[in-house]
Amino acid sequence: MEFLVRTENLLPPDTPDHTRDRLRRAERERAQELRDAGILKRLWRVPGRNATVGLYEAGDPAELHDALTSLPMWKWMDVTVEALATHPQEQK
């Protein structure tokens, strides 16, 4: 199944720089692991916001949930998920 996942990072502005930097590094590392596993397919930044739009592929919603909750910044994220279905024009 494919999912369109929108996230906004809500890390408190008073978070110490060293903590913010550590979390960002860990987030990049985990995202790369999800890419290597074939779960995270594409990732876009949203200009002007601390937000992303990602295309994920997982066997089911529970697998996607596990992937998202494994992200180091999970507890500071506002997440919206849309399950995607193939359009008939895309089927061959």
XYZ file of C-alpha atoms in Angstrom:
92
model
C 0.000 0.000 0.000
C 1.134 3.544 -0.713
C 0.551 6.414 1.687
C 0.932 10.166 1.377
C 2.256 11.363 4.733
C 2.340 15.026 5.728
C 4.351 15.923 8.814
C 4.973 19.169 10.620
C 7.734 19.362 13.207
C 6.468 21.003 16.392
C 9.695 20.767 18.406
C 9.432 23.537 21.018
C 11.340 26.697 20.014
C 13.201 26.708 23.336
C 14.760 23.296 22.647
C 18.530 23.610 23.188
C 20.544 23.726 19.966
C 22.576 20.637 20.855
C 19.378 18.637 21.427
C 17.833 19.920 18.184
C 21.018 19.038 16.240
C 21.166 15.539 17.766
C 17.524 14.888 16.905
C 17.961 16.128 13.327
C 20.949 13.837 12.791
C 19.067 10.879 14.232
C 16.025 11.724 12.100
C 18.139 11.758 8.910
C 19.734 8.430 9.828
C 16.382 6.776 10.508
C 14.875 8.201 7.306
C 17.776 6.698 5.353
C 17.139 3.324 6.995
C 13.482 3.552 5.962
C 14.600 4.415 2.406
C 16.974 1.463 2.354
C 14.123 -0.787 3.524
C 11.921 0.473 0.668
C 9.373 2.082 2.996
C 10.169 5.751 2.385
C 9.966 6.276 -1.368
C 10.073 10.074 -1.779
C 10.343 13.068 0.517
C 9.656 16.745 -0.179
C 10.113 19.842 1.994
C 7.289 22.338 2.300
C 8.784 25.803 1.663
C 8.340 28.267 4.492
C 7.404 25.639 7.074
C 9.153 23.002 9.121
C 7.145 20.356 7.290
C 7.511 17.517 4.797
C 5.385 15.479 2.428
C 6.467 11.886 1.958
C 5.456 8.932 -0.166
C 5.651 5.754 1.889
C 4.997 2.135 0.960
C 4.049 -0.390 3.613
C 2.233 -3.711 3.764
C -0.584 -2.238 5.817
C -1.413 0.767 8.033
C 0.108 -0.920 11.099
C 3.470 -1.285 9.331
C 3.352 2.382 8.340
C 2.510 3.353 11.923
C 5.524 1.391 13.178
C 7.781 3.153 10.651
C 6.508 6.610 11.582
C 6.717 6.039 15.335
C 10.316 4.894 14.890
C 11.306 8.426 13.829
C 13.225 10.198 16.607
C 11.063 13.341 16.330
C 7.789 11.386 16.316
C 6.509 12.806 19.590
C 6.871 16.361 18.251
C 5.200 15.725 14.892
C 1.755 16.564 13.660
C 1.077 13.779 11.126
C -1.631 13.362 8.491
C -1.824 10.133 6.480
C -3.757 9.467 3.291
C -3.938 5.929 1.921
C -3.538 5.955 -1.853
C -5.203 3.676 -4.399
C -4.119 3.243 -7.998
C -6.252 5.230 -10.440
C -7.798 3.146 -13.236
C -5.863 5.175 -15.832
C -2.613 4.016 -14.194
C -3.488 0.318 -14.384
C -2.181 -1.534 -17.405
